[in-house]
Every structure is written in C-alpha cells, then in structure tokens.
GROMACS .gro file of C-alpha atoms in nm:
model
  396
    1MET     CA    1   6.870   0.173  -2.959
    2VAL     CA    2   6.799   0.528  -3.062
    3ASP     CA    3   6.617   0.416  -3.375
    4THR     CA    4   6.419   0.162  -3.176
    5ASP     CA    5   6.304   0.427  -2.928
    6ILE     CA    6   6.201   0.681  -3.189
    7SER     CA    7   6.017   0.454  -3.429
    8PRO     CA    8   5.719   0.378  -3.199
    9ALA     CA    9   5.659   0.749  -3.138
   10THR     CA   10   5.678   0.816  -3.510
   11THR     CA   11   5.435   0.535  -3.581
   12THR     CA   12   5.193   0.658  -3.314
   13THR     CA   13   5.197   1.012  -3.456
   14ALA     CA   14   5.136   0.880  -3.805
   15THR     CA   15   4.839   0.675  -3.693
   16ARG     CA   16   4.680   0.966  -3.505
   17ARG     CA   17   4.694   1.218  -3.788
   18PRO     CA   18   4.402   1.073  -3.989
   19ALA     CA   19   4.173   1.095  -3.684
   20VAL     CA   20   4.257   1.462  -3.636
   21THR     CA   21   4.199   1.527  -4.007
   22VAL     CA   22   3.859   1.356  -4.002
   23ARG     CA   23   3.758   1.551  -3.692
   24ALA     CA   24   3.858   1.879  -3.852
   25LEU     CA   25   3.675   1.785  -4.172
   26LEU     CA   26   3.356   1.706  -3.980
   27SER     CA   27   3.387   2.033  -3.789
   28ARG     CA   28   3.421   2.234  -4.108
   29SER     CA   29   3.144   2.058  -4.298
   30ALA     CA   30   2.894   2.005  -4.013
   31LEU     CA   31   2.657   2.276  -4.135
   32TRP     CA   32   2.670   2.145  -4.491
   33LEU     CA   33   2.578   1.800  -4.360
   34VAL     CA   34   2.284   1.955  -4.175
   35LEU     CA   35   2.182   2.126  -4.499
   36LEU     CA   36   2.198   1.794  -4.682
   37VAL     CA   37   1.978   1.627  -4.421
   38LEU     CA   38   1.725   1.911  -4.440
   39VAL     CA   39   1.711   1.886  -4.818
   40LEU     CA   40   1.651   1.510  -4.800
   41VAL     CA   41   1.378   1.556  -4.538
   42ALA     CA   42   1.213   1.829  -4.748
   43ASN     CA   43   1.227   1.605  -5.054
   44VAL     CA   44   1.061   1.320  -4.865
   45LEU     CA   45   0.787   1.547  -4.729
   46SER     CA   46   0.719   1.689  -5.075
   47HIS     CA   47   0.712   1.342  -5.234
   48GLY     CA   48   1.011   1.412  -5.457
   49SER     CA   49   0.910   1.756  -5.583
   50PHE     CA   50   1.166   1.949  -5.375
   51LEU     CA   51   1.480   1.829  -5.553
   52THR     CA   52   1.391   1.973  -5.890
   53ALA     CA   53   1.597   2.227  -6.083
   54ASN     CA   54   1.311   2.477  -6.093
   55ASN     CA   55   1.244   2.458  -5.720
   56LEU     CA   56   1.612   2.481  -5.625
   57MET     CA   57   1.662   2.785  -5.848
   58ASN     CA   58   1.353   2.946  -5.693
   59ILE     CA   59   1.497   2.895  -5.344
   60LEU     CA   60   1.830   3.049  -5.447
   61ALA     CA   61   1.655   3.346  -5.609
   62GLN     CA   62   1.428   3.389  -5.307
   63ASN     CA   63   1.728   3.417  -5.072
   64SER     CA   64   1.957   3.617  -5.301
   65VAL     CA   65   1.894   3.956  -5.136
   66LEU     CA   66   1.944   3.806  -4.791
   67GLY     CA   67   2.258   3.629  -4.910
   68VAL     CA   68   2.423   3.943  -5.048
   69LEU     CA   69   2.352   4.139  -4.729
   70ALA     CA   70   2.481   3.849  -4.518
   71VAL     CA   71   2.808   3.839  -4.715
   72GLY     CA   72   2.869   4.208  -4.641
   73GLN     CA   73   2.774   4.159  -4.278
   74THR     CA   74   3.020   3.869  -4.251
   75LEU     CA   75   3.324   4.084  -4.324
   76ILE     CA   76   3.214   4.339  -4.065
   77ILE     CA   77   3.148   4.078  -3.796
   78LEU     CA   78   3.489   3.924  -3.866
   79THR     CA   79   3.635   4.255  -3.744
   80ALA     CA   80   3.419   4.232  -3.427
   81GLY     CA   81   3.189   4.503  -3.559
   82ILE     CA   82   2.824   4.526  -3.658
   83ASP     CA   83   2.626   4.717  -3.919
   84LEU     CA   84   2.264   4.805  -3.845
   85SER     CA   85   2.221   5.017  -4.158
   86LEU     CA   86   2.245   4.760  -4.437
   87GLY     CA   87   1.869   4.735  -4.483
   88SER     CA   88   1.826   5.113  -4.496
   89ILE     CA   89   2.116   5.148  -4.741
   90THR     CA   90   1.946   4.887  -4.958
   91ALA     CA   91   1.623   5.088  -4.955
   92LEU     CA   92   1.803   5.416  -5.031
   93SER     CA   93   2.004   5.265  -5.317
   94ALA     CA   94   1.697   5.102  -5.470
   95VAL     CA   95   1.498   5.426  -5.460
   96VAL     CA   96   1.786   5.623  -5.610
   97ILE     CA   97   1.840   5.368  -5.890
   98LEU     CA   98   1.479   5.388  -6.003
   99GLN     CA   99   1.462   5.763  -5.951
  100VAL     CA  100   1.738   5.813  -6.212
  101GLN     CA  101   1.648   5.517  -6.435
  102ASP     CA  102   1.584   5.756  -6.727
  103LEU     CA  103   1.960   5.813  -6.750
  104GLY     CA  104   2.011   5.456  -6.872
  105PHE     CA  105   2.108   5.114  -6.745
  106LEU     CA  106   2.474   5.165  -6.655
  107PRO     CA  107   2.451   5.524  -6.517
  108SER     CA  108   2.162   5.437  -6.286
  109LEU     CA  109   2.340   5.127  -6.156
  110ALA     CA  110   2.662   5.323  -6.106
  111ILE     CA  111   2.480   5.591  -5.910
  112GLY     CA  112   2.304   5.333  -5.693
  113LEU     CA  113   2.627   5.148  -5.618
  114GLY     CA  114   2.794   5.482  -5.548
  115VAL     CA  115   2.527   5.564  -5.291
  116GLY     CA  116   2.594   5.235  -5.112
  117LEU     CA  117   2.970   5.291  -5.128
  118LEU     CA  118   2.937   5.644  -4.989
  119ALA     CA  119   2.718   5.529  -4.700
  120GLY     CA  120   2.963   5.251  -4.619
  121LEU     CA  121   3.257   5.491  -4.627
  122VAL     CA  122   3.080   5.721  -4.382
  123ASN     CA  123   3.022   5.427  -4.148
  124GLY     CA  124   3.384   5.318  -4.175
  125LEU     CA  125   3.521   5.667  -4.110
  126LEU     CA  126   3.297   5.713  -3.808
  127VAL     CA  127   3.405   5.379  -3.661
  128SER     CA  128   3.779   5.405  -3.741
  129TRP     CA  129   3.869   5.776  -3.737
  130GLY     CA  130   3.587   5.903  -3.520
  131ARG     CA  131   3.621   5.622  -3.265
  132VAL     CA  132   3.241   5.597  -3.256
  133PRO     CA  133   3.112   5.253  -3.152
  134ALA     CA  134   2.991   5.058  -3.454
  135PHE     CA  135   2.646   5.012  -3.300
  136ILE     CA  136   2.595   5.388  -3.257
  137ALA     CA  137   2.746   5.489  -3.593
  138THR     CA  138   2.547   5.242  -3.800
  139LEU     CA  139   2.229   5.310  -3.602
  140GLY     CA  140   2.254   5.675  -3.699
  141MET     CA  141   2.321   5.584  -4.064
  142MET     CA  142   2.018   5.357  -4.056
  143GLN     CA  143   1.791   5.644  -3.960
  144VAL     CA  144   1.950   5.886  -4.207
  145ALA     CA  145   1.931   5.644  -4.500
  146MET     CA  146   1.572   5.548  -4.422
  147GLY     CA  147   1.471   5.914  -4.397
  148LEU     CA  148   1.639   5.997  -4.728
  149ALA     CA  149   1.464   5.703  -4.895
  150TYR     CA  150   1.125   5.835  -4.780
  151VAL     CA  151   1.211   6.190  -4.888
  152ILE     CA  152   1.328   6.089  -5.237
  153SER     CA  153   1.035   5.857  -5.304
  154GLN     CA  154   0.785   6.072  -5.111
  155GLY     CA  155   0.667   5.752  -4.946
  156PHE     CA  156   0.547   5.592  -5.272
  157SER     CA  157   0.664   5.289  -5.466
  158ILE     CA  158   0.866   5.350  -5.784
  159ASN     CA  159   0.826   5.106  -6.072
  160ASP     CA  160   1.113   4.968  -6.278
  161ASN     CA  161   0.999   5.087  -6.621
  162ASP     CA  162   1.338   5.055  -6.793
  163HIS     CA  163   1.429   4.712  -6.647
  164VAL     CA  164   1.746   4.838  -6.483
  165GLY     CA  165   1.743   4.544  -6.241
  166LEU     CA  166   1.818   4.291  -6.515
  167LEU     CA  167   2.168   4.157  -6.570
  168LEU     CA  168   2.270   4.266  -6.920
  169GLY     CA  169   1.902   4.286  -7.009
  170HIS     CA  170   1.830   3.922  -6.920
  171ASP     CA  171   1.619   3.787  -6.637
  172LYS     CA  172   1.774   3.439  -6.671
  173LEU     CA  173   2.106   3.328  -6.810
  174PHE     CA  174   2.117   3.017  -7.027
  175GLY     CA  175   1.741   3.000  -6.989
  176THR     CA  176   1.753   2.843  -6.641
  177VAL     CA  177   1.980   3.035  -6.402
  178PRO     CA  178   1.820   3.356  -6.263
  179SER     CA  179   2.039   3.662  -6.289
  180LEU     CA  180   1.983   3.719  -5.916
  181VAL     CA  181   2.171   3.398  -5.840
  182VAL     CA  182   2.454   3.501  -6.075
  183ILE     CA  183   2.498   3.839  -5.902
  184TRP     CA  184   2.488   3.672  -5.561
  185ALA     CA  185   2.751   3.422  -5.672
  186LEU     CA  186   2.977   3.700  -5.805
  187VAL     CA  187   2.957   3.895  -5.479
  188THR     CA  188   3.026   3.577  -5.280
  189VAL     CA  189   3.331   3.485  -5.489
  190ILE     CA  190   3.470   3.838  -5.460
  191ALA     CA  191   3.426   3.832  -5.081
  192TRP     CA  192   3.591   3.490  -5.058
  193PHE     CA  193   3.883   3.607  -5.273
  194VAL     CA  194   3.929   3.914  -5.054
  195THR     CA  195   3.928   3.718  -4.728
  196LYS     CA  196   4.135   3.420  -4.842
  197ARG     CA  197   4.359   3.536  -5.126
  198MET     CA  198   4.435   3.901  -5.053
  199ARG     CA  199   4.640   4.074  -4.788
  200TYR     CA  200   4.332   4.251  -4.659
  201GLY     CA  201   4.185   3.914  -4.568
  202SER     CA  202   4.463   3.855  -4.316
  203TYR     CA  203   4.416   4.209  -4.190
  204ILE     CA  204   4.044   4.148  -4.136
  205TYR     CA  205   4.103   3.837  -3.925
  206ALA     CA  206   4.385   4.007  -3.734
  207VAL     CA  207   4.172   4.310  -3.648
  208GLY     CA  208   3.887   4.085  -3.536
  209GLY     CA  209   4.117   3.873  -3.322
  210ASN     CA  210   4.290   4.156  -3.135
  211PRO     CA  211   4.300   4.509  -3.279
  212ARG     CA  212   4.577   4.628  -3.044
  213THR     CA  213   4.803   4.339  -3.133
  214ALA     CA  214   4.724   4.389  -3.499
  215LEU     CA  215   4.814   4.759  -3.475
  216ALA     CA  216   5.139   4.676  -3.297
  217SER     CA  217   5.218   4.424  -3.574
  218GLY     CA  218   5.188   4.687  -3.842
  219VAL     CA  219   4.835   4.608  -3.962
  220PRO     CA  220   4.655   4.918  -4.099
  221VAL     CA  221   4.354   4.889  -3.869
  222THR     CA  222   4.193   5.214  -3.985
  223ARG     CA  223   4.212   5.130  -4.355
  224THR     CA  224   4.088   4.777  -4.288
  225LEU     CA  225   3.779   4.900  -4.103
  226VAL     CA  226   3.701   5.157  -4.372
  227PHE     CA  227   3.740   4.888  -4.636
  228VAL     CA  228   3.501   4.635  -4.477
  229TYR     CA  229   3.227   4.894  -4.412
  230ALA     CA  230   3.260   5.028  -4.766
  231PHE     CA  231   3.243   4.674  -4.904
  232ALA     CA  232   2.931   4.608  -4.698
  233GLY     CA  233   2.776   4.927  -4.838
  234VAL     CA  234   2.839   4.802  -5.192
  235CYS     CA  235   2.683   4.468  -5.096
  236ALA     CA  236   2.376   4.653  -4.970
  237ALA     CA  237   2.352   4.843  -5.300
  238SER     CA  238   2.387   4.512  -5.488
  239GLY     CA  239   2.100   4.380  -5.277
  240ALA     CA  240   1.896   4.678  -5.399
  241VAL     CA  241   1.959   4.571  -5.759
  242LEU     CA  242   1.848   4.217  -5.676
  243TYR     CA  243   1.536   4.344  -5.503
  244ILE     CA  244   1.443   4.551  -5.809
  245ASN     CA  245   1.507   4.252  -6.032
  246ARG     CA  246   1.281   4.029  -5.826
  247ASN     CA  247   0.997   4.270  -5.748
  248GLY     CA  248   1.006   4.521  -6.033
  249ASN     CA  249   0.982   4.822  -5.803
  250ALA     CA  250   1.145   4.995  -5.509
  251GLU     CA  251   0.998   5.149  -5.198
  252PRO     CA  252   1.136   5.288  -4.874
  253SER     CA  253   0.973   5.009  -4.673
  254ILE     CA  254   1.248   4.776  -4.800
  255ALA     CA  255   1.435   4.885  -4.489
  256ASN     CA  256   1.168   4.715  -4.278
  257ILE     CA  257   1.184   4.397  -4.487
  258THR     CA  258   1.563   4.365  -4.491
  259THR     CA  259   1.599   4.401  -4.116
  260LEU     CA  260   1.906   4.346  -3.902
  261SER     CA  261   1.795   3.995  -3.807
  262MET     CA  262   1.786   3.894  -4.173
  263SER     CA  263   2.148   3.989  -4.238
  264MET     CA  264   2.285   3.869  -3.904
  265ALA     CA  265   2.098   3.540  -3.860
  266PRO     CA  266   2.273   3.355  -4.145
  267VAL     CA  267   2.612   3.481  -4.026
  268VAL     CA  268   2.554   3.350  -3.674
  269VAL     CA  269   2.399   3.025  -3.796
  270GLY     CA  270   2.700   2.977  -4.021
  271GLY     CA  271   2.934   2.984  -3.723
  272THR     CA  272   3.097   3.326  -3.753
  273SER     CA  273   3.183   3.456  -3.407
  274LEU     CA  274   3.027   3.785  -3.300
  275PHE     CA  275   3.355   3.861  -3.121
  276GLY     CA  276   3.547   3.857  -3.449
  277GLY     CA  277   3.832   3.661  -3.598
  278ILE     CA  278   3.646   3.333  -3.655
  279GLY     CA  279   3.425   3.246  -3.950
  280GLY     CA  280   3.410   3.275  -4.325
  281VAL     CA  281   3.202   3.358  -4.629
  282TRP     CA  282   3.114   3.002  -4.725
  283LYS     CA  283   2.989   2.931  -4.375
  284THR     CA  284   2.755   3.226  -4.411
  285ILE     CA  285   2.631   3.091  -4.745
  286ALA     CA  286   2.557   2.760  -4.572
  287GLY     CA  287   2.362   2.950  -4.305
  288VAL     CA  288   2.159   3.131  -4.573
  289LEU     CA  289   2.074   2.804  -4.745
  290VAL     CA  290   1.979   2.632  -4.418
  291LEU     CA  291   1.737   2.910  -4.331
  292GLY     CA  292   1.605   2.915  -4.687
  293VAL     CA  293   1.537   2.541  -4.689
  294LEU     CA  294   1.371   2.557  -4.347
  295SER     CA  295   1.134   2.829  -4.466
  296ASN     CA  296   1.038   2.618  -4.769
  297ILE     CA  297   0.971   2.287  -4.595
  298ARG     CA  298   0.597   2.239  -4.610
  299PRO     CA  299   0.359   1.956  -4.708
  300PRO     CA  300   0.236   1.954  -5.068
  301ARG     CA  301  -0.108   2.072  -5.164
  302ALA     CA  302  -0.365   1.796  -5.181
  303SER     CA  303  -0.677   1.768  -5.389
  304THR     CA  304  -1.015   1.879  -5.259
  305ALA     CA  305  -1.137   1.520  -5.252
  306ALA     CA  306  -0.841   1.409  -5.043
  307CYS     CA  307  -0.898   1.688  -4.792
  308ALA     CA  308  -1.267   1.600  -4.772
  309ALA     CA  309  -1.178   1.239  -4.702
  310LEU     CA  310  -0.931   1.340  -4.427
  311PRO     CA  311  -1.078   1.648  -4.262
  312SER     CA  312  -0.847   1.624  -3.960
  313SER     CA  313  -0.523   1.590  -4.158
  314GLY     CA  314  -0.469   1.964  -4.190
  315CYS     CA  315  -0.393   1.942  -4.562
  316ARG     CA  316  -0.434   2.243  -4.785
  317PRO     CA  317  -0.654   2.185  -5.090
  318THR     CA  318  -0.544   2.302  -5.431
  319PRO     CA  319  -0.755   2.589  -5.571
  320THR     CA  320  -0.992   2.476  -5.844
  321THR     CA  321  -1.129   2.685  -6.125
  322ALA     CA  322  -1.501   2.681  -6.180
  323ALA     CA  323  -1.684   2.737  -6.504
  324PRO     CA  324  -1.747   3.107  -6.564
  325SER     CA  325  -2.095   3.221  -6.488
  326SER     CA  326  -2.302   3.478  -6.667
  327ALA     CA  327  -2.270   3.722  -6.379
  328ASN     CA  328  -1.893   3.701  -6.362
  329ALA     CA  329  -1.715   3.548  -6.660
  330SER     CA  330  -1.381   3.531  -6.481
  331ALA     CA  331  -1.506   3.386  -6.155
  332VAL     CA  332  -1.270   3.147  -5.978
  333ALA     CA  333  -1.418   2.909  -5.723
  334TYR     CA  334  -1.204   2.798  -5.430
  335PRO     CA  335  -1.299   2.514  -5.195
  336ILE     CA  336  -1.409   2.738  -4.908
  337PRO     CA  337  -1.556   2.549  -4.613
  338PRO     CA  338  -1.910   2.643  -4.510
  339PRO     CA  339  -1.947   2.891  -4.226
  340ALA     CA  340  -1.949   2.736  -3.882
  341PRO     CA  341  -2.294   2.725  -3.728
  342VAL     CA  342  -2.368   2.939  -3.429
  343ILE     CA  343  -2.428   2.731  -3.122
  344THR     CA  344  -2.698   2.867  -2.896
  345ALA     CA  345  -2.686   2.762  -2.533
  346THR     CA  346  -2.976   2.816  -2.300
  347CYS     CA  347  -2.910   2.796  -1.928
  348SER     CA  348  -3.186   2.735  -1.678
  349SER     CA  349  -2.994   2.862  -1.379
  350SER     CA  350  -3.123   3.179  -1.217
  351ARG     CA  351  -2.772   3.319  -1.195
  352ALA     CA  352  -2.697   3.269  -1.563
  353ILE     CA  353  -2.759   3.456  -1.883
  354SER     CA  354  -3.068   3.333  -2.061
  355ALA     CA  355  -2.906   3.262  -2.399
  356ILE     CA  356  -2.580   3.332  -2.580
  357SER     CA  357  -2.447   3.259  -2.931
  358VAL     CA  358  -2.081   3.195  -3.002
  359LEU     CA  359  -1.876   3.022  -3.269
  360PRO     CA  360  -1.770   2.668  -3.178
  361SER     CA  361  -1.404   2.749  -3.248
  362ARG     CA  362  -1.383   2.987  -2.952
  363PRO     CA  363  -1.220   2.864  -2.632
  364ARG     CA  364  -1.424   2.750  -2.338
  365ARG     CA  365  -1.574   3.036  -2.144
  366ARG     CA  366  -1.767   3.067  -1.820
  367LEU     CA  367  -2.143   3.102  -1.866
  368CYS     CA  368  -2.336   2.997  -1.558
  369GLY     CA  369  -2.188   3.103  -1.228
  370ARG     CA  370  -1.877   2.903  -1.144
  371ARG     CA  371  -1.980   2.561  -1.270
  372GLY     CA  372  -2.142   2.621  -1.609
  373TYR     CA  373  -1.924   2.641  -1.924
  374LEU     CA  374  -1.991   2.705  -2.287
  375ALA     CA  375  -1.758   2.496  -2.506
  376ALA     CA  376  -1.733   2.354  -2.856
  377GLU     CA  377  -1.904   2.039  -2.736
  378PRO     CA  378  -2.177   2.008  -2.472
  379PRO     CA  379  -2.054   1.926  -2.123
  380SER     CA  380  -2.149   1.595  -1.971
  381THR     CA  381  -2.392   1.685  -1.690
  382ASP     CA  382  -2.422   1.981  -1.465
  383SER     CA  383  -2.714   1.985  -1.224
  384THR     CA  384  -2.649   2.343  -1.130
  385CYS     CA  385  -2.654   2.471  -1.486
  386PRO     CA  386  -2.818   2.238  -1.737
  387ILE     CA  387  -2.757   2.363  -2.092
  388THR     CA  388  -2.969   2.296  -2.397
  389TRP     CA  389  -2.766   2.304  -2.720
  390SER     CA  390  -2.897   2.390  -3.062
  391ALA     CA  391  -2.724   2.483  -3.389
  392SER     CA  392  -2.831   2.780  -3.590
  393ALA     CA  393  -2.696   2.916  -3.921
  394ASP     CA  394  -2.801   3.264  -3.825
  395ALA     CA  395  -2.483   3.450  -3.721
  396ARG     CA  396  -2.508   3.728  -3.470
   0.00000   0.00000   0.00000
C-alpha cells in the first residue's frame, strides 16, 4: 500500500518537471528570441541584404564601444550601484593614449588602461571606504575626468598617427573579423568568467542582493566594490582603444557621445535589475545587439527612377555620379528635388493683408480675420475672404 500511494506522486512530479524546464528556458532566452525576430524582420525589409557577413560585422563593430562600457556597467549594477563616469573615463583614456603615442604601441596602451584602472579604483574607494553614495562619487569623477580630458587635449582632436588603436597592428583578423569585435569578445568572456567561475562572482551577486547579509556571511564587501569599479574603469579604457580604432582620433567630446544612457540602456534592456543581484553579462550583450539591430532597421535605397515613379513612398534615392564638367572635374550630381514654388495668396477682405508668400510645406496659418486660412492647398470657398492662388518661383 505504501508503494501504491507514493508512485502516483512520483509520476506526477516527473511529468511536471519538463514544463518547468521549458518555462525557465523561455524566460532565459526570451530576449534572444526577440533579437532573432528583429533580425528576420530587418532581413525582410532589406530584401535579404541584412543577413550578410559584411553587414553583421559592421553592426558588431558599430556597437563595440557601447558593448564594452555596458559590460563594465553590468558588474556595477549587479552590486546595486551605478557609474556615471564611464563615458568621461573613456574620453580621458583616449586622449592620454594618443598624447603619449610616441612612446610606442604597448606603453601607450598600458598608460591608457592604467588611467582607467586608477579612475575606477578612486570610485571604488569612495563608495566602499568613504561611504559616499555611488551616484555622488561617480558624478564627481565624471566632471574631473572630463575636465582633465579638455586640459590635456586643449579642446582639440588628437589624431592616431602611430595606429595604436589596432590589435597587434591589424585592423581585421583573418581578413573578415574586425579587431574591435575581438576586443569586445575578450572583455565579455573575462567578465562572464569572473561572474560565473570565480569566487568574486558569488560575492558580486551577494552584495547586490543584500550587503548586510553578505557582510555577516563573511563576504568582503569592501574589496568586492573596489574590484567591480576598477574593472569598470578598465572596461572604459578598453572602450577608448576601440573608439580610437574605429575613428582614428580622440577628443574630449567622447564623454558626450558615450553618455550614461548608452551604457545603462543595454543593461536594463537585457534584464539586469537596477536593485542588484539579478542579471548577467550575456543578457547585457543581448540588450546591446537588440538596440544595435533596431538602430539599423531601415528600408533600402531605391533608384532615382523608382522614387520618381512613387513620389509618395518616402524612399531615399541612391546618389548618382554625373559626368565631370569643365568647371568642376570632380562634380558629383545628386538627385535633388527642385525648390518648392512660393505660393502667393491675395485676399480681397478689408481686414486682411493684401498679399503674402509662404512655402507650401508650412502648416496652415491664419490670414484673413478669423475665417481665412493660408494652406498648402486652396480652401474650398470662403465668402468672407476669397483667396486667389498663384505659384511663383521667386522666393522671398
């Protein structure tokens, strides 16, 4: 009787386990499924030109700087913190790397990474030892790093003359993979190994879940916070190397380009909790790719003849090159639409202005008292303010 009573419960538990596993699998891979759907939609809209090796590598290279910053931000947010200074540290490191590029490839990179590490250590010490809120500490570092970047560069752009942004002197590895993607992948793998295969990974999740409980359990909360902020500083310096590789220069305005929203948006989209303890590196990578695909979904360029046949389709014609003229041998002709004619409206009402000229693309505006309007098309009838329309190519 005992075996008969237990066997149904055992069977029921065994039949329910696959459903729980499928649910957990869907929960973990939901964002990747969304990414797959977006890629398929983009490929359909681009008529098959989206899913090409060249285009996919371009998207990865385009989002490499954002991806590296987001990886560093992920570890900080997992501890329920925030870092506002990553963009400014990126600008400072980039300016320093190119300022000392005459020293050679490895010394300049080491100095730039050291600058990012030092800035991250200062943030970590202020947050852990100084008990300064992460928002205040990193906000101050943001202003200091941005100011130093402007002082060192004197507000000007610095060119990469010695190609210090290249990975081992190569822009692409194996002829197809950009070195930016390789560096991004290395940083991502290191961050994943730290969070999932090292003791500090458990410490990071414990501190983000409940720092008091973690401290009572013997977790070195101070060292963990210093570690994650220092790691984020190194990620910001790595982003500086990627920016130099992609653009060939460095300028202090990088801090305005790599803003807080850029590094935090992929982390939040990926599902990492702002309250700490929940999330992961690969979820952040999925968030970066989702945002990158969304920013690259656009209709393909059409020919000039197709756009002329469908003027209301909103298509963008492909630039065409004209034969060089004697006046300008390198002249390039683009299909520029003719200027819109100026519509002149004459109102016979005594209360109205006698005549006015506006472009037809302007919104409707009041012309004659309260009942007369000047619009892109003539109004039907208005006995109070009859308007005579005429087109003129003479702009005023």
